[in-house]
Short mmCIF file of N, CA and C in Angstrom, two decimals:
data_model
loop_
_atom_site.label_atom_id
_atom_site.label_comp_id
_atom_site.label_asym_id
_atom_site.label_seq_id
_atom_site.Cartn_x
_atom_site.Cartn_y
_atom_site.Cartn_z
N MET A 1 99.38 -6.15 77.76
CA MET A 1 99.13 -5.98 76.31
C MET A 1 99.26 -4.71 76.01
N LEU A 2 98.82 -3.58 76.75
CA LEU A 2 98.78 -2.24 76.41
C LEU A 2 100.37 -1.76 76.76
N ALA A 3 100.93 -2.18 77.63
CA ALA A 3 102.48 -1.99 77.95
C ALA A 3 103.46 -2.35 76.58
N ALA A 4 102.97 -3.63 75.95
CA ALA A 4 104.05 -4.07 74.99
C ALA A 4 103.65 -3.27 73.77
N ILE A 5 102.65 -2.79 73.51
CA ILE A 5 102.18 -2.13 72.49
C ILE A 5 102.86 -0.51 72.60
N VAL A 6 102.88 -0.11 73.84
CA VAL A 6 103.47 1.28 74.11
C VAL A 6 105.11 1.03 73.80
N ALA A 7 105.53 0.09 74.46
CA ALA A 7 107.07 -0.40 74.27
C ALA A 7 107.37 -0.23 72.80
N SER A 8 106.67 -1.23 72.11
CA SER A 8 107.02 -1.19 70.66
C SER A 8 106.78 -0.14 69.94
N ALA A 9 106.00 0.81 70.18
CA ALA A 9 105.83 2.14 69.62
C ALA A 9 107.01 2.85 69.95
N MET A 10 107.31 3.05 71.13
CA MET A 10 108.52 3.72 71.49
C MET A 10 109.74 3.06 70.87
N ASP A 11 110.17 2.03 70.61
CA ASP A 11 111.28 1.39 69.79
C ASP A 11 111.19 2.27 68.44
N SER A 12 110.05 2.41 67.83
CA SER A 12 110.25 3.08 66.51
C SER A 12 110.62 4.60 66.52
N VAL A 13 110.43 5.36 67.84
CA VAL A 13 110.61 6.46 67.91
C VAL A 13 111.92 6.84 68.21
N PRO A 14 112.51 7.97 67.21
CA PRO A 14 114.10 8.20 67.50
C PRO A 14 114.28 8.84 68.87
N GLN A 15 115.31 8.42 69.52
CA GLN A 15 115.61 8.84 70.99
C GLN A 15 116.46 9.67 71.34
N SER A 16 117.02 10.25 70.16
CA SER A 16 118.32 11.00 70.13
C SER A 16 117.87 12.32 71.16
N GLY A 17 118.99 12.53 71.83
CA GLY A 17 119.06 13.58 73.16
C GLY A 17 118.66 13.14 74.46
N LEU A 18 117.86 12.00 74.34
CA LEU A 18 117.37 11.30 75.79
C LEU A 18 118.75 11.21 76.60
N CYS A 19 119.76 10.62 76.13
CA CYS A 19 120.79 10.40 77.13
C CYS A 19 122.07 11.45 77.11
N ASP A 20 121.91 12.47 76.27
CA ASP A 20 122.95 13.53 76.31
C ASP A 20 122.80 14.20 77.49
N PRO A 21 124.17 14.38 78.12
CA PRO A 21 124.06 14.91 79.57
C PRO A 21 123.76 16.71 79.17
N ASN A 22 124.19 16.98 78.09
CA ASN A 22 124.07 18.50 78.03
C ASN A 22 123.05 18.77 77.31
N ALA A 23 121.99 18.03 77.00
CA ALA A 23 120.62 18.48 76.33
C ALA A 23 119.96 19.33 77.40
N ASN A 24 119.58 20.32 77.16
CA ASN A 24 118.98 21.19 78.16
C ASN A 24 119.57 21.37 79.34
N ALA A 25 121.09 21.31 79.29
CA ALA A 25 121.49 21.30 80.79
C ALA A 25 121.53 22.88 80.97
N TYR A 26 121.69 23.28 82.31
CA TYR A 26 121.56 24.47 82.96
C TYR A 26 122.71 24.78 83.60
N ASP A 27 123.70 25.71 83.58
CA ASP A 27 124.63 25.94 84.64
C ASP A 27 124.09 26.92 85.88
N PHE A 28 123.61 26.21 86.53
CA PHE A 28 123.34 26.69 88.03
C PHE A 28 124.35 27.02 89.04
N LYS A 29 124.41 28.37 89.67
CA LYS A 29 125.33 28.81 90.45
C LYS A 29 124.44 28.72 91.90
N ALA A 30 125.47 28.16 92.96
CA ALA A 30 125.00 28.39 94.18
C ALA A 30 125.27 29.55 94.73
N VAL A 31 124.25 30.40 95.53
CA VAL A 31 124.44 31.47 96.17
C VAL A 31 123.93 31.19 97.73
N LEU A 32 124.68 31.82 98.80
CA LEU A 32 123.94 31.96 99.96
C LEU A 32 123.70 33.15 100.32
N LEU A 33 122.61 33.33 100.55
CA LEU A 33 122.01 34.70 101.36
C LEU A 33 121.99 34.70 102.47
N VAL A 34 122.56 35.53 103.20
CA VAL A 34 122.67 35.83 104.71
C VAL A 34 122.14 37.48 105.05
N ASP A 35 120.92 37.09 105.63
CA ASP A 35 120.12 38.38 106.24
C ASP A 35 119.20 37.78 107.52
N ASP A 36 119.20 38.53 108.77
CA ASP A 36 118.51 38.35 109.79
C ASP A 36 117.16 38.81 109.48
N HIS A 37 116.86 39.57 108.36
CA HIS A 37 115.29 39.80 108.25
C HIS A 37 114.91 38.92 107.22
N ARG A 38 113.98 38.09 107.98
CA ARG A 38 113.41 36.76 107.18
C ARG A 38 112.78 36.91 105.72
N GLN A 39 111.75 38.16 105.99
CA GLN A 39 110.98 38.43 104.97
C GLN A 39 111.89 38.87 103.69
N LEU A 40 112.74 39.73 103.91
CA LEU A 40 113.67 40.35 102.99
C LEU A 40 114.40 39.18 102.03
N ALA A 41 115.13 38.11 103.19
CA ALA A 41 115.68 37.03 102.72
C ALA A 41 114.85 35.96 101.74
N VAL A 42 113.79 35.83 102.22
CA VAL A 42 112.92 34.89 101.46
C VAL A 42 112.68 35.57 99.90
N THR A 43 112.18 37.09 99.87
CA THR A 43 111.90 37.71 98.79
C THR A 43 113.21 37.68 98.01
N LEU A 44 114.37 37.94 98.31
CA LEU A 44 115.46 37.91 97.58
C LEU A 44 115.79 36.56 97.11
N GLN A 45 115.46 35.42 97.84
CA GLN A 45 115.71 34.12 97.29
C GLN A 45 114.87 33.74 96.19
N TRP A 46 113.75 34.27 96.26
CA TRP A 46 112.90 34.05 94.82
C TRP A 46 113.30 34.90 93.72
N VAL A 47 113.63 35.83 93.96
CA VAL A 47 114.26 36.90 93.02
C VAL A 47 115.31 36.34 92.23
N LEU A 48 116.24 35.62 92.95
CA LEU A 48 117.71 35.36 92.44
C LEU A 48 117.24 33.89 92.04
N ALA A 49 116.55 33.04 92.55
CA ALA A 49 115.89 31.82 91.95
C ALA A 49 115.37 31.86 90.59
N ASP A 50 114.33 33.13 90.37
CA ASP A 50 113.89 33.38 89.27
C ASP A 50 115.07 33.56 88.08
N GLN A 51 116.31 33.85 88.54
CA GLN A 51 117.38 34.06 87.66
C GLN A 51 118.32 32.86 87.33
N ASN A 52 117.68 31.59 87.81
CA ASN A 52 118.56 30.33 87.86
C ASN A 52 119.51 30.25 88.58
N PHE A 53 119.59 30.89 89.61
CA PHE A 53 120.42 30.59 90.68
C PHE A 53 119.85 29.71 91.96
N MET A 54 120.78 28.88 92.54
CA MET A 54 120.19 27.88 93.55
C MET A 54 120.73 28.93 94.72
N VAL A 55 119.73 29.14 95.51
CA VAL A 55 119.76 29.80 96.72
C VAL A 55 119.64 29.41 97.88
N ASP A 56 120.31 29.46 98.79
CA ASP A 56 120.05 28.64 100.09
C ASP A 56 120.48 30.08 101.26
N ILE A 57 119.76 30.09 102.24
CA ILE A 57 119.35 30.91 103.06
C ILE A 57 119.87 30.84 104.47
N ALA A 58 120.43 31.79 105.03
CA ALA A 58 121.14 31.72 106.45
C ALA A 58 120.55 33.14 107.04
N ASN A 59 119.73 32.82 108.64
CA ASN A 59 119.45 33.98 109.12
C ASN A 59 120.37 34.62 110.30
N ALA A 60 121.54 34.26 110.19
CA ALA A 60 122.27 34.83 111.06
C ALA A 60 123.62 34.44 110.72
N GLY A 61 124.76 35.00 111.01
CA GLY A 61 126.06 34.82 110.51
C GLY A 61 126.52 33.70 111.09
N ASP A 62 126.42 33.15 112.48
CA ASP A 62 126.78 31.83 112.80
C ASP A 62 126.16 30.69 111.87
N GLU A 63 125.03 30.78 111.71
CA GLU A 63 124.19 29.90 110.85
C GLU A 63 124.91 29.63 109.32
N ALA A 64 125.21 30.76 108.93
CA ALA A 64 125.86 30.99 107.73
C ALA A 64 127.11 30.25 107.69
N LEU A 65 127.67 30.38 108.65
CA LEU A 65 129.41 29.91 108.87
C LEU A 65 129.30 28.41 108.93
N GLN A 66 128.17 27.94 109.42
CA GLN A 66 128.03 26.27 109.19
C GLN A 66 127.57 25.89 107.85
N LYS A 67 127.08 26.47 107.16
CA LYS A 67 126.47 26.41 106.03
C LYS A 67 127.77 26.56 104.87
N VAL A 68 128.78 27.52 105.32
CA VAL A 68 129.95 27.36 104.26
C VAL A 68 130.87 26.15 104.69
N LYS A 69 131.01 25.85 106.24
CA LYS A 69 131.73 24.68 106.34
C LYS A 69 130.99 23.29 105.56
N ALA A 70 129.76 23.24 105.46
CA ALA A 70 129.23 22.01 104.76
C ALA A 70 129.03 22.30 103.15
N ASN A 71 128.99 23.33 102.83
CA ASN A 71 128.60 23.55 101.32
C ASN A 71 129.67 24.38 100.63
N GLU A 72 129.89 24.14 99.32
CA GLU A 72 130.53 25.18 98.68
C GLU A 72 129.48 26.13 97.72
N TYR A 73 129.90 27.36 97.60
CA TYR A 73 128.94 28.38 97.22
C TYR A 73 129.71 29.25 95.93
N ASP A 74 129.09 29.57 95.27
CA ASP A 74 129.78 30.36 94.14
C ASP A 74 129.71 31.98 94.45
N ALA A 75 128.83 32.42 95.30
CA ALA A 75 128.66 33.64 95.87
C ALA A 75 127.94 33.84 96.91
N ILE A 76 128.04 34.72 97.69
CA ILE A 76 127.56 34.92 99.16
C ILE A 76 126.92 36.62 98.99
N VAL A 77 125.69 36.67 99.09
CA VAL A 77 124.99 38.00 99.46
C VAL A 77 124.81 38.28 101.15
N CYS A 78 125.53 39.06 101.49
CA CYS A 78 125.46 39.09 103.05
C CYS A 78 124.97 40.67 103.59
N ASP A 79 124.22 40.65 104.55
CA ASP A 79 123.91 41.73 105.28
C ASP A 79 125.02 41.95 106.37
N LEU A 80 125.37 43.13 106.42
CA LEU A 80 126.51 43.51 107.49
C LEU A 80 126.04 43.46 109.19
N MET A 81 124.72 43.86 109.25
CA MET A 81 124.38 44.36 110.45
C MET A 81 123.69 43.17 110.96
N MET A 82 124.22 41.99 111.72
CA MET A 82 123.15 41.15 112.29
C MET A 82 123.72 40.75 113.51
N PRO A 83 122.75 40.16 114.43
CA PRO A 83 123.13 40.05 115.65
C PRO A 83 124.02 38.58 115.81
N ARG A 84 124.94 38.50 116.94
CA ARG A 84 125.79 37.74 117.31
C ARG A 84 126.92 37.60 116.25
N LEU A 85 127.03 37.53 115.10
CA LEU A 85 128.25 37.39 114.14
C LEU A 85 127.74 38.34 112.93
N ARG A 86 128.29 39.81 113.04
CA ARG A 86 128.15 40.54 111.81
C ARG A 86 128.69 40.21 110.57
N GLY A 87 128.19 40.70 109.72
CA GLY A 87 128.67 40.22 108.36
C GLY A 87 130.04 40.34 107.98
N ASP A 88 130.81 41.37 108.66
CA ASP A 88 132.40 41.72 108.50
C ASP A 88 133.12 40.38 109.22
N GLN A 89 132.46 40.24 110.08
CA GLN A 89 133.03 38.99 111.05
C GLN A 89 132.78 37.67 110.37
N PHE A 90 131.63 37.45 109.85
CA PHE A 90 131.33 36.33 109.18
C PHE A 90 132.32 36.13 107.90
N TYR A 91 132.22 37.07 107.23
CA TYR A 91 133.55 37.39 106.10
C TYR A 91 134.72 36.78 106.44
N GLU A 92 135.33 37.29 107.42
CA GLU A 92 136.70 36.80 107.96
C GLU A 92 136.52 35.54 108.23
N LYS A 93 135.66 34.70 109.15
CA LYS A 93 135.61 33.34 109.32
C LYS A 93 135.53 32.38 108.17
N ALA A 94 134.68 32.89 107.27
CA ALA A 94 134.30 32.28 106.10
C ALA A 94 135.62 31.97 105.07
N VAL A 95 136.13 33.07 105.00
CA VAL A 95 137.48 33.22 104.06
C VAL A 95 138.46 32.31 104.85
N GLU A 96 138.68 32.40 105.86
CA GLU A 96 139.58 31.30 106.56
C GLU A 96 139.11 29.96 106.32
N ILE A 97 138.14 29.38 106.29
CA ILE A 97 137.45 28.00 105.87
C ILE A 97 137.65 28.02 104.25
N ARG A 98 137.23 28.85 103.66
CA ARG A 98 137.32 28.73 101.95
C ARG A 98 137.66 30.00 101.25
N PRO A 99 139.17 30.03 101.35
CA PRO A 99 139.71 31.29 100.94
C PRO A 99 139.21 32.07 99.67
N ALA A 100 138.65 30.75 98.64
CA ALA A 100 138.23 31.24 97.09
C ALA A 100 136.98 32.07 97.22
N LEU A 101 136.27 32.23 98.57
CA LEU A 101 135.22 33.01 98.50
C LEU A 101 135.58 34.49 98.94
N ALA A 102 136.76 34.66 99.13
CA ALA A 102 137.23 36.27 99.13
C ALA A 102 136.80 37.16 98.31
N GLU A 103 136.74 36.82 97.05
CA GLU A 103 136.21 37.69 95.86
C GLU A 103 134.72 37.36 95.68
N ARG A 104 134.17 36.71 96.35
CA ARG A 104 132.83 36.28 95.74
C ARG A 104 131.69 36.65 96.75
N PHE A 105 131.94 37.86 97.56
CA PHE A 105 130.80 38.61 98.57
C PHE A 105 130.32 39.63 97.93
N ILE A 106 128.85 39.93 98.08
CA ILE A 106 128.32 41.26 97.80
C ILE A 106 127.77 41.21 99.35
N PHE A 107 128.07 42.74 99.61
CA PHE A 107 127.39 42.81 100.98
C PHE A 107 125.98 43.86 101.06
N ILE A 108 125.35 43.82 101.81
CA ILE A 108 123.96 44.70 101.54
C ILE A 108 123.95 45.07 102.73
N THR A 109 123.55 46.48 102.93
CA THR A 109 123.56 47.12 104.69
C THR A 109 122.50 48.29 104.29
N GLY A 110 122.16 48.60 105.45
CA GLY A 110 121.15 49.90 105.55
C GLY A 110 122.34 50.75 106.61
N PHE A 111 123.17 50.58 106.74
CA PHE A 111 124.25 51.39 107.76
C PHE A 111 125.51 51.76 106.83
N GLY A 112 125.37 52.16 105.90
CA GLY A 112 126.48 52.67 105.20
C GLY A 112 127.33 53.83 105.75
N ALA A 113 126.65 54.24 106.61
CA ALA A 113 127.59 55.51 107.39
C ALA A 113 128.14 55.34 108.66
N ASP A 114 127.95 53.74 109.13
CA ASP A 114 128.59 53.49 110.23
C ASP A 114 130.12 53.35 109.86
N PRO A 115 130.85 53.97 110.77
CA PRO A 115 132.51 53.98 110.44
C PRO A 115 133.04 52.92 110.52
N GLN A 116 132.67 51.99 111.51
CA GLN A 116 133.35 50.69 111.57
C GLN A 116 133.19 49.93 110.19
N LEU A 117 131.72 49.89 109.99
CA LEU A 117 131.41 49.09 108.64
C LEU A 117 132.02 49.47 107.33
N ASN A 118 131.85 51.13 107.45
CA ASN A 118 132.48 51.88 106.01
C ASN A 118 133.97 51.58 105.85
N LEU A 119 134.81 51.72 107.06
CA LEU A 119 136.12 51.14 107.12
C LEU A 119 136.22 49.90 106.77
N PHE A 120 135.46 48.70 106.71
CA PHE A 120 135.62 47.52 106.44
C PHE A 120 135.23 47.66 104.92
N LEU A 121 134.52 47.95 104.52
CA LEU A 121 133.94 47.97 102.94
C LEU A 121 135.04 48.70 102.11
N CYS A 122 135.60 49.89 102.62
CA CYS A 122 136.50 50.56 101.84
C CYS A 122 138.00 49.87 102.09
N LYS A 123 138.33 49.42 103.29
CA LYS A 123 139.74 48.77 103.34
C LYS A 123 139.78 47.51 102.50
N ASP A 124 138.71 46.63 102.21
CA ASP A 124 139.03 45.47 101.46
C ASP A 124 138.30 45.74 100.16
N GLY A 125 137.99 46.75 99.78
CA GLY A 125 137.40 47.02 98.28
C GLY A 125 136.17 46.16 98.04
N ALA A 126 135.34 45.80 99.29
CA ALA A 126 134.39 44.95 99.05
C ALA A 126 132.92 45.39 97.96
N LYS A 127 132.37 44.76 97.41
CA LYS A 127 131.41 45.03 96.50
C LYS A 127 130.03 45.11 97.75
N TYR A 128 129.46 46.28 97.56
CA TYR A 128 128.08 46.35 98.35
C TYR A 128 127.00 47.09 97.92
N LEU A 129 125.89 47.00 98.51
CA LEU A 129 124.90 47.60 97.95
C LEU A 129 124.16 48.38 99.14
N LEU A 130 123.70 49.64 99.25
CA LEU A 130 123.10 50.11 100.35
C LEU A 130 121.65 49.77 100.35
N LYS A 131 120.86 49.63 101.31
CA LYS A 131 119.48 49.25 101.09
C LYS A 131 118.94 50.66 101.29
N PRO A 132 117.63 50.84 100.77
CA PRO A 132 117.04 50.08 99.88
C PRO A 132 117.65 50.02 98.45
N PHE A 133 117.81 48.89 97.73
CA PHE A 133 118.32 49.07 96.49
C PHE A 133 117.46 48.23 95.37
N PRO A 134 117.42 48.78 94.08
CA PRO A 134 116.78 47.98 93.11
C PRO A 134 117.06 46.84 93.05
N VAL A 135 115.92 45.71 93.05
CA VAL A 135 116.20 44.46 92.89
C VAL A 135 117.27 44.20 91.49
N GLN A 136 116.81 44.69 90.32
CA GLN A 136 117.87 44.54 89.26
C GLN A 136 119.03 44.73 89.25
N THR A 137 119.50 45.83 90.24
CA THR A 137 120.69 46.11 90.58
C THR A 137 121.41 44.78 91.40
N LEU A 138 120.69 44.08 92.35
CA LEU A 138 121.39 43.08 93.15
C LEU A 138 121.67 42.13 91.94
N ILE A 139 120.50 41.74 91.01
CA ILE A 139 120.60 40.55 90.04
C ILE A 139 122.18 40.91 89.06
N ASP A 140 121.92 42.20 89.03
CA ASP A 140 123.11 42.50 87.87
C ASP A 140 124.40 42.30 88.62
N CYS A 141 124.55 42.84 89.90
CA CYS A 141 125.71 42.61 90.49
C CYS A 141 126.25 41.17 90.99
N VAL A 142 125.07 40.13 91.36
CA VAL A 142 125.54 38.73 91.32
C VAL A 142 126.04 38.52 89.82
N LYS A 143 125.32 38.36 88.74
CA LYS A 143 125.68 38.10 87.40
C LYS A 143 126.96 38.63 87.06
N GLN A 144 127.66 39.60 87.24
CA GLN A 144 128.86 40.08 87.00
C GLN A 144 129.81 39.54 87.85
N LEU A 145 129.41 39.45 89.30
CA LEU A 145 130.33 38.64 90.11
C LEU A 145 130.63 37.29 89.71
N LEU A 146 129.73 36.71 88.95
CA LEU A 146 129.78 35.13 88.63
C LEU A 146 130.45 35.02 86.90
N ALA A 147 130.49 36.24 86.19
CA ALA A 147 130.76 36.01 84.92
C ALA A 147 132.12 35.59 84.81
#
């Protein structure tokens, strides 16, 4: 009986917007965050998620490569110095799989003076941040990349 009363009451309430697919729609962008420092990766995941990004984490380049094969990402934030598969090596392989990602990387590194990594960053004109960096700078870089 209560269900019938509630249903009857709902019939008299205007239902506009309930089936509108654009009502309160958000344009979420998928970001892959690749860093072997797990605590930093989780922290940056929360920071970017707070800005309405859907953030997936990989803690190694080979793990990130598997995620790129399985998923489409709008941007990738990637550490350069990682064991097994460095960020520059991951970049090359990821772009082979998904060429559209070539312009969608932001690299983060604490080794900006390393000659090999510096050559990679300068040669490809890559976007990068040197650790430690202000969190807002990362947010701004991701937003600018996806604008």
